[in-house]
Tab-separated table of C-alpha atoms in Angstrom:
chain	number	residue	atom	x	y	z
A	1	UNK	CA	4.778	8.067	-1.422
A	2	UNK	CA	7.041	5.169	-0.485
A	3	UNK	CA	4.205	2.662	-0.238
A	4	UNK	CA	2.877	3.662	-3.664
A	5	UNK	CA	6.232	3.733	-5.460
A	6	UNK	CA	8.414	1.023	-3.935
A	7	UNK	CA	6.196	-1.963	-4.857
A	8	UNK	CA	6.500	-1.009	-8.538
A	9	UNK	CA	10.308	-0.910	-8.614
A	10	UNK	CA	10.808	-4.671	-8.911
A	11	UNK	CA	8.401	-4.900	-11.844
A	12	UNK	CA	9.935	-1.880	-13.584
A	13	UNK	CA	13.438	-3.344	-13.468
A	14	UNK	CA	12.158	-6.743	-14.601
A	15	UNK	CA	10.319	-5.236	-17.585
A	16	UNK	CA	13.469	-3.408	-18.582
A	17	UNK	CA	15.550	-6.568	-18.233
A	18	UNK	CA	13.261	-8.513	-20.592
A	19	UNK	CA	13.569	-5.874	-23.303
A	20	UNK	CA	10.952	-3.162	-22.751
A	21	UNK	CA	11.852	0.522	-22.782
A	22	UNK	CA	10.877	1.745	-19.330
A	23	UNK	CA	10.771	5.350	-18.145
A	24	UNK	CA	9.440	6.668	-14.852
A	25	UNK	CA	7.485	9.801	-14.012
A	26	UNK	CA	7.380	10.699	-10.338
A	27	UNK	CA	8.205	13.413	-7.806
A	28	UNK	CA	11.714	14.798	-7.186
A	29	UNK	CA	12.010	12.971	-3.843
A	30	UNK	CA	12.481	9.730	-5.782
A	31	UNK	CA	14.741	10.963	-8.580
A	32	UNK	CA	17.899	9.356	-7.212
A	33	UNK	CA	16.142	6.071	-6.447
A	34	UNK	CA	14.810	5.776	-9.999
A	35	UNK	CA	18.146	6.730	-11.568
A	36	UNK	CA	19.962	4.140	-9.426
A	37	UNK	CA	17.651	1.526	-10.916
A	38	UNK	CA	19.007	2.461	-14.336
A	39	UNK	CA	15.650	3.833	-15.463
A	40	UNK	CA	15.198	7.136	-17.291
A	41	UNK	CA	13.484	9.592	-14.957
A	42	UNK	CA	10.925	12.285	-15.748
A	43	UNK	CA	10.388	14.834	-12.938
A	44	UNK	CA	7.149	16.488	-12.007
A	45	UNK	CA	6.705	19.668	-14.015
A	46	UNK	CA	3.267	21.044	-13.308
A	47	UNK	CA	2.422	18.512	-10.582
A	48	UNK	CA	2.879	19.324	-6.914
A	49	UNK	CA	4.631	16.605	-4.955
A	50	UNK	CA	2.849	15.667	-1.743
A	51	UNK	CA	4.277	12.774	0.243
A	52	UNK	CA	5.131	11.620	3.751
A	53	UNK	CA	7.904	14.225	4.046
A	54	UNK	CA	5.825	17.341	3.411
A	55	UNK	CA	2.178	16.299	3.764
A	56	UNK	CA	1.630	17.964	7.121
A	57	UNK	CA	3.368	21.134	5.946
A	58	UNK	CA	1.520	21.427	2.641
A	59	UNK	CA	-1.795	20.364	4.192
A	60	UNK	CA	-1.576	21.458	7.854
A	61	UNK	CA	-5.331	21.157	8.384
A	62	UNK	CA	-5.068	17.400	7.790
A	63	UNK	CA	-3.716	16.680	11.288
A	64	UNK	CA	-6.768	18.309	12.853
A	65	UNK	CA	-9.119	15.762	11.270
A	66	UNK	CA	-9.758	12.931	13.725
A	67	UNK	CA	-12.497	10.971	11.957
A	68	UNK	CA	-11.065	8.206	9.751
A	69	UNK	CA	-13.761	8.763	7.096
A	70	UNK	CA	-13.277	12.544	7.110
A	71	UNK	CA	-9.494	12.073	6.881
A	72	UNK	CA	-9.933	9.584	4.034
A	73	UNK	CA	-12.213	12.008	2.176
A	74	UNK	CA	-9.701	14.816	2.673
A	75	UNK	CA	-6.787	12.678	1.465
A	76	UNK	CA	-8.566	11.374	-1.623
A	77	UNK	CA	-9.544	14.899	-2.654
A	78	UNK	CA	-6.413	16.864	-1.798
A	79	UNK	CA	-3.546	14.408	-2.092
A	80	UNK	CA	-4.853	12.455	-5.085
A	81	UNK	CA	-7.797	13.815	-7.091
A	82	UNK	CA	-6.772	17.479	-7.230
A	83	UNK	CA	-3.384	16.421	-8.557
A	84	UNK	CA	-4.938	14.698	-11.589
A	85	UNK	CA	-4.994	17.749	-13.923
A	86	UNK	CA	-1.352	18.415	-13.063
A	87	UNK	CA	-0.398	14.810	-13.844
A	88	UNK	CA	-2.292	14.962	-17.126
A	89	UNK	CA	-0.511	18.109	-18.249
A	90	UNK	CA	2.882	16.580	-17.442
A	91	UNK	CA	2.151	13.251	-19.130
A	92	UNK	CA	0.791	14.848	-22.294
A	93	UNK	CA	4.064	16.756	-22.576
A	94	UNK	CA	6.103	13.598	-21.920
A	95	UNK	CA	4.143	11.699	-24.570
A	96	UNK	CA	5.142	14.212	-27.220
A	97	UNK	CA	8.795	13.395	-26.520
A	98	UNK	CA	8.373	9.718	-25.616
A	99	UNK	CA	5.239	8.217	-27.259
A	100	UNK	CA	4.778	5.427	-24.735
A	101	UNK	CA	2.584	2.428	-25.584
A	102	UNK	CA	1.475	1.620	-22.053
A	103	UNK	CA	1.065	3.370	-18.716
A	104	UNK	CA	1.705	1.378	-15.526
A	105	UNK	CA	0.879	3.102	-12.258
A	106	UNK	CA	-0.266	2.528	-8.726
A	107	UNK	CA	-4.031	2.417	-8.271
A	108	UNK	CA	-4.199	5.916	-6.790
A	109	UNK	CA	-2.317	7.619	-9.606
A	110	UNK	CA	-5.316	9.691	-10.607
A	111	UNK	CA	-3.930	10.864	-13.937
A	112	UNK	CA	-4.265	7.377	-15.442
A	113	UNK	CA	-7.990	7.336	-16.397
A	114	UNK	CA	-7.569	10.706	-18.141
A	115	UNK	CA	-4.506	9.574	-20.093
A	116	UNK	CA	-6.195	6.333	-21.114
A	117	UNK	CA	-9.067	8.235	-22.699
A	118	UNK	CA	-7.195	11.265	-24.025
A	119	UNK	CA	-4.350	9.323	-25.650
A	120	UNK	CA	-6.147	5.983	-26.150
A	121	UNK	CA	-3.319	4.197	-24.385
A	122	UNK	CA	-3.866	1.055	-22.280
A	123	UNK	CA	-3.385	1.397	-18.538
A	124	UNK	CA	-2.222	-1.161	-16.012
A	125	UNK	CA	-2.979	-0.228	-12.395
A	126	UNK	CA	-1.177	-1.882	-9.499
A	127	UNK	CA	-3.106	-2.553	-6.303
A	128	UNK	CA	-0.591	-1.450	-3.661
A	129	UNK	CA	-3.241	-1.672	-0.937
A	130	UNK	CA	-5.886	-4.355	-0.294
A	131	UNK	CA	-8.538	-4.613	-2.973
A	132	UNK	CA	-11.009	-1.796	-2.389
A	133	UNK	CA	-13.674	-2.651	-4.958
A	134	UNK	CA	-17.238	-2.510	-3.678
A	135	UNK	CA	-18.785	-5.940	-3.164
A	136	UNK	CA	-22.274	-7.056	-2.145
A	137	UNK	CA	-20.515	-9.528	0.171
A	138	UNK	CA	-18.482	-6.966	2.101
A	139	UNK	CA	-18.647	-3.794	4.167
A	140	UNK	CA	-17.581	-0.580	2.416
A	141	UNK	CA	-13.863	-0.098	2.049
A	142	UNK	CA	-12.189	2.509	4.219
A	143	UNK	CA	-13.907	1.622	7.500
A	144	UNK	CA	-11.699	-1.281	8.505
A	145	UNK	CA	-14.667	-3.608	9.027
A	146	UNK	CA	-14.540	-7.382	8.668
A	147	UNK	CA	-17.154	-9.307	6.625
A	148	UNK	CA	-20.397	-9.913	8.465
A	149	UNK	CA	-21.172	-13.422	9.708
A	150	UNK	CA	-24.895	-12.831	10.369
A	151	UNK	CA	-27.893	-11.665	8.356
A	152	UNK	CA	-28.245	-8.630	10.609
A	153	UNK	CA	-24.583	-7.774	10.076
A	154	UNK	CA	-24.994	-8.109	6.319
A	155	UNK	CA	-27.973	-5.744	6.380
A	156	UNK	CA	-25.928	-3.267	8.390
A	157	UNK	CA	-23.084	-3.443	5.847
A	158	UNK	CA	-25.558	-2.950	3.005
A	159	UNK	CA	-26.745	0.245	4.679
A	160	UNK	CA	-23.134	1.359	5.267
A	161	UNK	CA	-22.273	0.753	1.607
A	162	UNK	CA	-25.207	2.933	0.595
A	163	UNK	CA	-24.215	5.687	3.034
A	164	UNK	CA	-20.552	5.601	2.027
A	165	UNK	CA	-21.180	5.732	-1.718
A	166	UNK	CA	-24.109	8.163	-1.677
A	167	UNK	CA	-23.180	10.413	1.234
A	168	UNK	CA	-19.906	9.995	3.159
A	169	UNK	CA	-17.564	9.768	0.155
A	170	UNK	CA	-19.885	11.098	-2.531
A	171	UNK	CA	-17.951	14.414	-2.551
A	172	UNK	CA	-14.933	12.470	-3.829
A	173	UNK	CA	-16.895	10.922	-6.700
A	174	UNK	CA	-18.396	14.341	-7.485
A	175	UNK	CA	-14.961	15.948	-7.604
A	176	UNK	CA	-13.653	13.167	-9.855
A	177	UNK	CA	-16.536	13.675	-12.288
A	178	UNK	CA	-16.023	17.421	-12.222
A	179	UNK	CA	-12.384	16.936	-13.232
A	180	UNK	CA	-13.379	14.503	-15.982
A	181	UNK	CA	-15.866	17.056	-17.351
A	182	UNK	CA	-13.160	19.727	-17.372
A	183	UNK	CA	-11.193	17.486	-19.736
A	184	UNK	CA	-14.190	16.772	-21.967
A	185	UNK	CA	-14.502	13.212	-20.702
A	186	UNK	CA	-17.680	11.370	-19.685
A	187	UNK	CA	-18.588	11.022	-16.040
A	188	UNK	CA	-18.241	7.689	-14.315
A	189	UNK	CA	-21.288	5.939	-12.947
A	190	UNK	CA	-19.071	4.098	-10.480
A	191	UNK	CA	-18.143	5.027	-6.955
A	192	UNK	CA	-14.723	6.709	-7.135
A	193	UNK	CA	-12.813	3.785	-5.538
A	194	UNK	CA	-14.460	1.384	-7.977
A	195	UNK	CA	-13.622	3.609	-10.920
A	196	UNK	CA	-9.912	3.494	-10.060
A	197	UNK	CA	-10.080	-0.308	-10.147
A	198	UNK	CA	-12.490	-0.944	-13.022
A	199	UNK	CA	-11.333	1.656	-15.537
A	200	UNK	CA	-7.784	0.341	-16.131
A	201	UNK	CA	-7.428	-2.309	-18.822
A	202	UNK	CA	-5.635	-4.471	-16.289
A	203	UNK	CA	-5.605	-4.322	-12.497
A	204	UNK	CA	-2.755	-6.271	-10.900
A	205	UNK	CA	-3.427	-6.815	-7.215
A	206	UNK	CA	-0.377	-7.149	-5.003
A	207	UNK	CA	-1.031	-10.102	-2.723
A	208	UNK	CA	-2.823	-13.421	-3.052
A	209	UNK	CA	-6.500	-14.461	-3.000
A	210	UNK	CA	-6.052	-16.034	0.428
A	211	UNK	CA	-5.302	-12.581	1.885
A	212	UNK	CA	-8.501	-11.136	0.442
A	213	UNK	CA	-12.004	-11.454	1.831
A	214	UNK	CA	-14.215	-13.954	-0.018
A	215	UNK	CA	-16.359	-12.156	-2.574
A	216	UNK	CA	-18.526	-13.280	-5.495
A	217	UNK	CA	-18.425	-10.179	-7.678
A	218	UNK	CA	-14.796	-9.291	-8.441
A	219	UNK	CA	-14.211	-7.423	-11.722
A	220	UNK	CA	-12.726	-9.441	-14.621
A	221	UNK	CA	-9.742	-7.097	-15.044
A	222	UNK	CA	-8.475	-7.904	-11.518
A	223	UNK	CA	-5.611	-10.405	-11.288
A	224	UNK	CA	-3.712	-11.409	-8.154
A	225	UNK	CA	0.008	-11.630	-8.884
A	226	UNK	CA	1.508	-12.283	-5.455
A	227	UNK	CA	3.330	-9.805	-3.215
A	228	UNK	CA	4.859	-6.985	-5.250
A	229	UNK	CA	7.854	-5.898	-3.222
A	230	UNK	CA	10.646	-3.354	-3.769
A	231	UNK	CA	13.456	-4.206	-6.148
A	232	UNK	CA	16.380	-6.037	-4.626
A	233	UNK	CA	19.737	-6.348	-6.356
A	234	UNK	CA	20.397	-9.561	-4.484
A	235	UNK	CA	22.988	-8.046	-2.170
A	236	UNK	CA	22.469	-9.189	1.387
A	237	UNK	CA	22.401	-6.727	4.276
A	238	UNK	CA	22.929	-9.071	7.210
A	239	UNK	CA	21.505	-8.309	10.605
A	240	UNK	CA	24.589	-7.489	12.665
A	241	UNK	CA	23.229	-7.896	16.191
A	242	UNK	CA	22.651	-11.660	16.043
A	243	UNK	CA	24.682	-12.200	19.218
A	244	UNK	CA	22.368	-9.858	21.106
A	245	UNK	CA	19.284	-11.660	19.814
A	246	UNK	CA	20.529	-14.967	21.186
A	247	UNK	CA	20.581	-13.560	24.725
A	248	UNK	CA	16.810	-13.058	24.843
A	249	UNK	CA	13.794	-15.320	25.067
A	250	UNK	CA	11.748	-13.264	22.614
A	251	UNK	CA	12.391	-10.569	20.020
A	252	UNK	CA	9.864	-7.857	19.154
A	253	UNK	CA	10.326	-5.880	15.928
A	254	UNK	CA	8.485	-2.546	15.834
A	255	UNK	CA	7.999	0.058	13.115
A	256	UNK	CA	5.450	2.639	12.066
A	257	UNK	CA	6.706	3.065	8.526
A	258	UNK	CA	7.880	6.235	6.828
A	259	UNK	CA	4.617	8.196	6.525
A	260	UNK	CA	3.965	8.475	10.253
A	261	UNK	CA	6.665	10.749	11.703
A	262	UNK	CA	5.431	10.778	15.303
A	263	UNK	CA	7.115	7.959	17.287
A	264	UNK	CA	4.687	8.529	20.173
A	265	UNK	CA	2.082	6.499	18.298
A	266	UNK	CA	3.596	2.992	18.282
A	267	UNK	CA	7.361	3.018	18.744
A	268	UNK	CA	7.430	4.745	22.130
A	269	UNK	CA	4.581	2.670	23.661
A	270	UNK	CA	6.422	-0.477	22.573
A	271	UNK	CA	9.750	0.704	23.964
A	272	UNK	CA	8.057	1.747	27.200
A	273	UNK	CA	6.333	-1.627	27.477
A	274	UNK	CA	9.584	-3.582	27.387
A	275	UNK	CA	12.381	-1.273	28.528
A	276	UNK	CA	14.497	-3.149	31.043
A	277	UNK	CA	12.716	-6.481	30.374
A	278	UNK	CA	15.544	-8.986	30.678
A	279	UNK	CA	13.730	-11.592	28.563
A	280	UNK	CA	12.663	-9.351	25.662
A	281	UNK	CA	14.723	-7.606	22.986
A	282	UNK	CA	12.943	-4.811	21.114
A	283	UNK	CA	14.283	-3.785	17.716
A	284	UNK	CA	12.805	-0.472	16.561
A	285	UNK	CA	13.247	0.995	13.097
A	286	UNK	CA	12.264	4.651	12.948
A	287	UNK	CA	12.334	5.457	9.254
A	288	UNK	CA	14.836	8.176	10.112
A	289	UNK	CA	12.516	10.075	12.456
A	290	UNK	CA	13.967	11.134	15.850
A	291	UNK	CA	16.369	8.198	16.082
A	292	UNK	CA	18.997	10.036	18.153
A	293	UNK	CA	16.371	11.402	20.535
A	294	UNK	CA	14.878	7.947	21.054
A	295	UNK	CA	18.278	6.438	21.759
A	296	UNK	CA	18.922	9.086	24.393
A	297	UNK	CA	15.506	8.561	25.956
A	298	UNK	CA	15.744	4.755	25.894
A	299	UNK	CA	19.345	3.728	26.660
A	300	UNK	CA	18.396	0.275	27.981
A	301	UNK	CA	20.559	-2.515	26.589
A	302	UNK	CA	17.547	-4.613	25.520
A	303	UNK	CA	16.451	-1.902	23.055
A	304	UNK	CA	17.970	-1.533	19.576
A	305	UNK	CA	16.918	1.652	17.752
A	306	UNK	CA	17.943	2.189	14.117
A	307	UNK	CA	16.926	4.428	11.225
A	308	UNK	CA	16.479	1.529	8.825
A	309	UNK	CA	16.951	-2.222	9.028
A	310	UNK	CA	16.643	-4.742	6.206
A	311	UNK	CA	13.409	-6.487	7.191
A	312	UNK	CA	14.299	-9.632	5.272
A	313	UNK	CA	17.458	-9.834	7.373
A	314	UNK	CA	15.911	-9.172	10.779
A	315	UNK	CA	12.452	-10.755	10.514
A	316	UNK	CA	13.736	-14.351	10.705
A	317	UNK	CA	15.039	-13.513	14.205
A	318	UNK	CA	11.824	-11.866	15.444
A	319	UNK	CA	8.890	-13.505	17.222
A	320	UNK	CA	6.332	-10.689	16.849
A	321	UNK	CA	6.072	-7.719	14.489
A	322	UNK	CA	4.429	-4.578	15.942
A	323	UNK	CA	3.354	-2.287	13.109
A	324	UNK	CA	0.897	0.382	12.031
A	325	UNK	CA	-0.029	-1.757	9.046
A	326	UNK	CA	1.983	-0.675	6.021
A	327	UNK	CA	1.027	-3.117	3.250
A	328	UNK	CA	4.579	-3.889	2.170
A	329	UNK	CA	5.766	-4.557	5.709
A	330	UNK	CA	2.764	-6.782	6.418
A	331	UNK	CA	3.445	-8.858	3.308
A	332	UNK	CA	7.117	-9.164	4.233
A	333	UNK	CA	6.071	-10.382	7.676
A	334	UNK	CA	3.814	-13.005	6.113
A	335	UNK	CA	6.626	-14.156	3.840
A	336	UNK	CA	8.861	-14.479	6.896
A	337	UNK	CA	6.197	-16.402	8.900
A	338	UNK	CA	6.090	-13.563	11.429
A	339	UNK	CA	2.793	-12.946	13.311
A	340	UNK	CA	1.794	-9.368	14.043
A	341	UNK	CA	0.346	-6.879	16.470
A	342	UNK	CA	-1.118	-4.153	14.320
A	343	UNK	CA	-2.291	-0.653	15.274
A	344	UNK	CA	-3.301	1.473	12.303
A	345	UNK	CA	-6.383	3.414	11.232
A	346	UNK	CA	-5.574	6.223	8.806
A	347	UNK	CA	-4.221	6.075	5.215
A	348	UNK	CA	-6.153	2.843	4.684
A	349	UNK	CA	-4.193	1.041	7.399
A	350	UNK	CA	-7.461	-0.027	9.048
A	351	UNK	CA	-8.269	-2.212	6.023
A	352	UNK	CA	-4.919	-3.985	6.290
A	353	UNK	CA	-5.264	-4.333	10.061
A	354	UNK	CA	-8.745	-5.797	9.667
A	355	UNK	CA	-7.453	-8.472	7.300
A	356	UNK	CA	-4.623	-9.374	9.669
A	357	UNK	CA	-7.186	-9.880	12.436
A	358	UNK	CA	-9.736	-11.648	10.230
A	359	UNK	CA	-7.264	-14.229	8.961
A	360	UNK	CA	-5.728	-14.629	12.437
A	361	UNK	CA	-2.275	-13.535	11.298
A	362	UNK	CA	-2.026	-11.397	14.405
A	363	UNK	CA	-3.889	-9.128	16.796
A	364	UNK	CA	-5.655	-6.008	15.519
A	365	UNK	CA	-5.624	-3.381	18.278
A	366	UNK	CA	-8.115	-1.247	16.299
A	367	UNK	CA	-6.474	2.023	17.260
A	368	UNK	CA	-3.967	4.500	15.879
A	369	UNK	CA	-2.518	5.266	19.306
A	370	UNK	CA	-2.167	2.154	21.469
A	371	UNK	CA	-1.172	2.363	25.128
A	372	UNK	CA	1.901	0.456	26.225
A	373	UNK	CA	-0.356	-2.012	28.076
A	374	UNK	CA	-2.271	-2.708	24.849
A	375	UNK	CA	0.942	-3.372	22.948
A	376	UNK	CA	2.231	-5.701	25.644
A	377	UNK	CA	-1.070	-7.569	25.888
A	378	UNK	CA	-1.184	-7.929	22.101
A	379	UNK	CA	2.346	-9.317	21.990
A	380	UNK	CA	1.631	-11.746	24.830
A	381	UNK	CA	-1.562	-12.897	23.095
A	382	UNK	CA	0.314	-13.633	19.871
A	383	UNK	CA	3.064	-15.483	21.710
A	384	UNK	CA	0.636	-17.525	23.792
A	385	UNK	CA	-1.624	-18.657	20.929
A	386	UNK	CA	0.024	-20.910	18.336
A	387	UNK	CA	-2.885	-20.266	15.941
A	388	UNK	CA	-1.337	-16.975	14.821
A	389	UNK	CA	1.975	-18.557	13.871
A	390	UNK	CA	0.236	-21.474	12.142
A	391	UNK	CA	-1.970	-19.125	10.108
A	392	UNK	CA	0.871	-16.877	9.050
A	393	UNK	CA	2.913	-19.934	7.979
A	394	UNK	CA	-0.022	-21.169	5.888
A	395	UNK	CA	-0.439	-17.757	4.268
A	396	UNK	CA	3.306	-17.470	3.684
A	397	UNK	CA	3.273	-20.776	1.816
A	398	UNK	CA	0.703	-19.398	-0.646
A	399	UNK	CA	2.706	-16.188	-1.025
A	400	UNK	CA	5.750	-18.199	-2.070
A	401	UNK	CA	3.810	-19.926	-4.842
A	402	UNK	CA	3.518	-16.637	-6.751
A	403	UNK	CA	6.293	-15.023	-8.804
A	404	UNK	CA	4.869	-11.533	-9.069
A	405	UNK	CA	7.224	-10.203	-11.763
A	406	UNK	CA	6.640	-13.143	-14.091
A	407	UNK	CA	2.877	-13.177	-13.569
A	408	UNK	CA	2.587	-9.416	-14.026
A	409	UNK	CA	4.784	-9.436	-17.140
A	410	UNK	CA	2.749	-12.259	-18.658
A	411	UNK	CA	-0.492	-10.334	-18.115
A	412	UNK	CA	1.030	-7.117	-19.485
A	413	UNK	CA	2.349	-8.897	-22.586
A	414	UNK	CA	-1.088	-10.329	-23.304
A	415	UNK	CA	-2.601	-6.851	-22.989
A	416	UNK	CA	-0.014	-5.347	-25.359
A	417	UNK	CA	-0.603	-8.097	-27.927
A	418	UNK	CA	-4.340	-7.509	-27.769
A	419	UNK	CA	-3.818	-3.764	-28.138
A	420	UNK	CA	-1.557	-4.320	-31.150
A	421	UNK	CA	-4.268	-6.359	-32.866
A	422	UNK	CA	-6.747	-3.535	-32.255
A	423	UNK	CA	-4.270	-1.005	-33.661
A	424	UNK	CA	-3.633	-3.188	-36.741
A	425	UNK	CA	-7.361	-3.600	-37.317
A	426	UNK	CA	-7.931	0.142	-37.028
A	427	UNK	CA	-5.059	0.800	-39.431
A	428	UNK	CA	-6.582	-1.588	-42.008
A	429	UNK	CA	-9.923	0.179	-41.777
A	430	UNK	CA	-8.245	3.494	-42.532
A	431	UNK	CA	-6.536	2.164	-45.648
C-alpha cells in the first residue's frame, strides 16, 4: 500500500546512489513507480496483491466489520499474515537469481522473519507507523489510547494489555506461529506485533523520539531516524492558486489519503462545513476518488478540489490540516508547522490520532466519520488556541534535526559490517 511503500523510496534511491545494488520486490500496482526510480523491479509471482485499490473487492466482508479491534484482527490475518507464504516462495526464487545480502522492508512485510531464518540473511524493518511494541508503560497498541496519568488508569491498561495479547489478538499470534511451523521454524513467544519489531536485526523507526510516548523498555534494535518520506527528485511543484489563498482569512487543507475511497467520511463534512464561507478557503485533495463529482456538488468559489496536490507546496499556505491520520501526511504537517484536526480509527490511524492529541499538535476527534459541526469546531479550536501551533513548531524543529537517509544508511552499514565479520568467522571455522 502507498503508506507502506512510499516512505521507503527515498532510502532506496539513496542506498543506490552511495553504491549499493538495490532491487525491489512489490506488487504490480507499483511497477512503474519503482522503474521510474531507476531501480530493478521484481513483480509478485505467487503473492496476491491487496492494497487500497482492491481491498474492498478482494475482501468484501471487511467493510461489514465495525469494531476497530475486529477490523485490525481481520486485516492482520488476511492482508498481511496469510500473504507470508506467498512472499516467501517469491523471495526464495528471487534469491536464486539475485543472492541479496540484506532485506529491507516495511514492518508489516510478513515474509521477512521467514526469509531471515530460512536464508540466514539480515533484515532491516522500517517502522512506517508509530512504534507498536508492547510496553509496561503504555496501553496496548491498536486501541488508540493515550498513556495513563493515574494509578487506576495504569492498572486498567495493564488489564487491557493482557486481554489484547491473550484474547483479542491472540488469533493473530496463533496464525503467525502456525505459518512458522509450516516452514519448519520455531514459534515466537512474543505477541505478534512485538515479533515484527523484535525479530529484525535492525528496526528503523520513521519519526523522532519526541513523537513517541515515553517508555522505559524499548528494544535495543529500535533506532529513530527521523521522518522517512517519499523520494523527491528536487523538482518543485508550486501551488498555483496562491492568489486565491491571499483573498481569505484562513485556509483549511483536507485529505483522507489514498486508502479511504469514500469522501463522505472527512472530505464532504469539511466541504459542507465551509461552503460559501467568505473568510475560509478549503483545499481538498481526493487521491483521485470522485473528484469530478465533488466539484459538481460543491461549485462554491471558496472550495478547491483536486486529485493530488504537492503537500510541501500547499502546506505553507494552510492554517489547519484536516486528515484521517495517514502517518506520512501527519509528519509532513509537522515539518511544515501545520496543526491538525484528525479523524481516523481504522488501519492504525487511531494510534496516530492519539499521538497528535497527546502532544497537542492538533485536535483528535476520535471518530472515523465526523459530522460537519465536529470538523468546524475542531478547526476553530485549533485556530483559537496558540498552544497547537507552538507545539507543532517545537516538534517540527526536532524533525529537522534528523537526516533520515544518512542515519538509516549509517545503521545499515554497521549491520552489514557486523554480518561480514560473522560470515568471515564462519568461513574460517569451515576451513
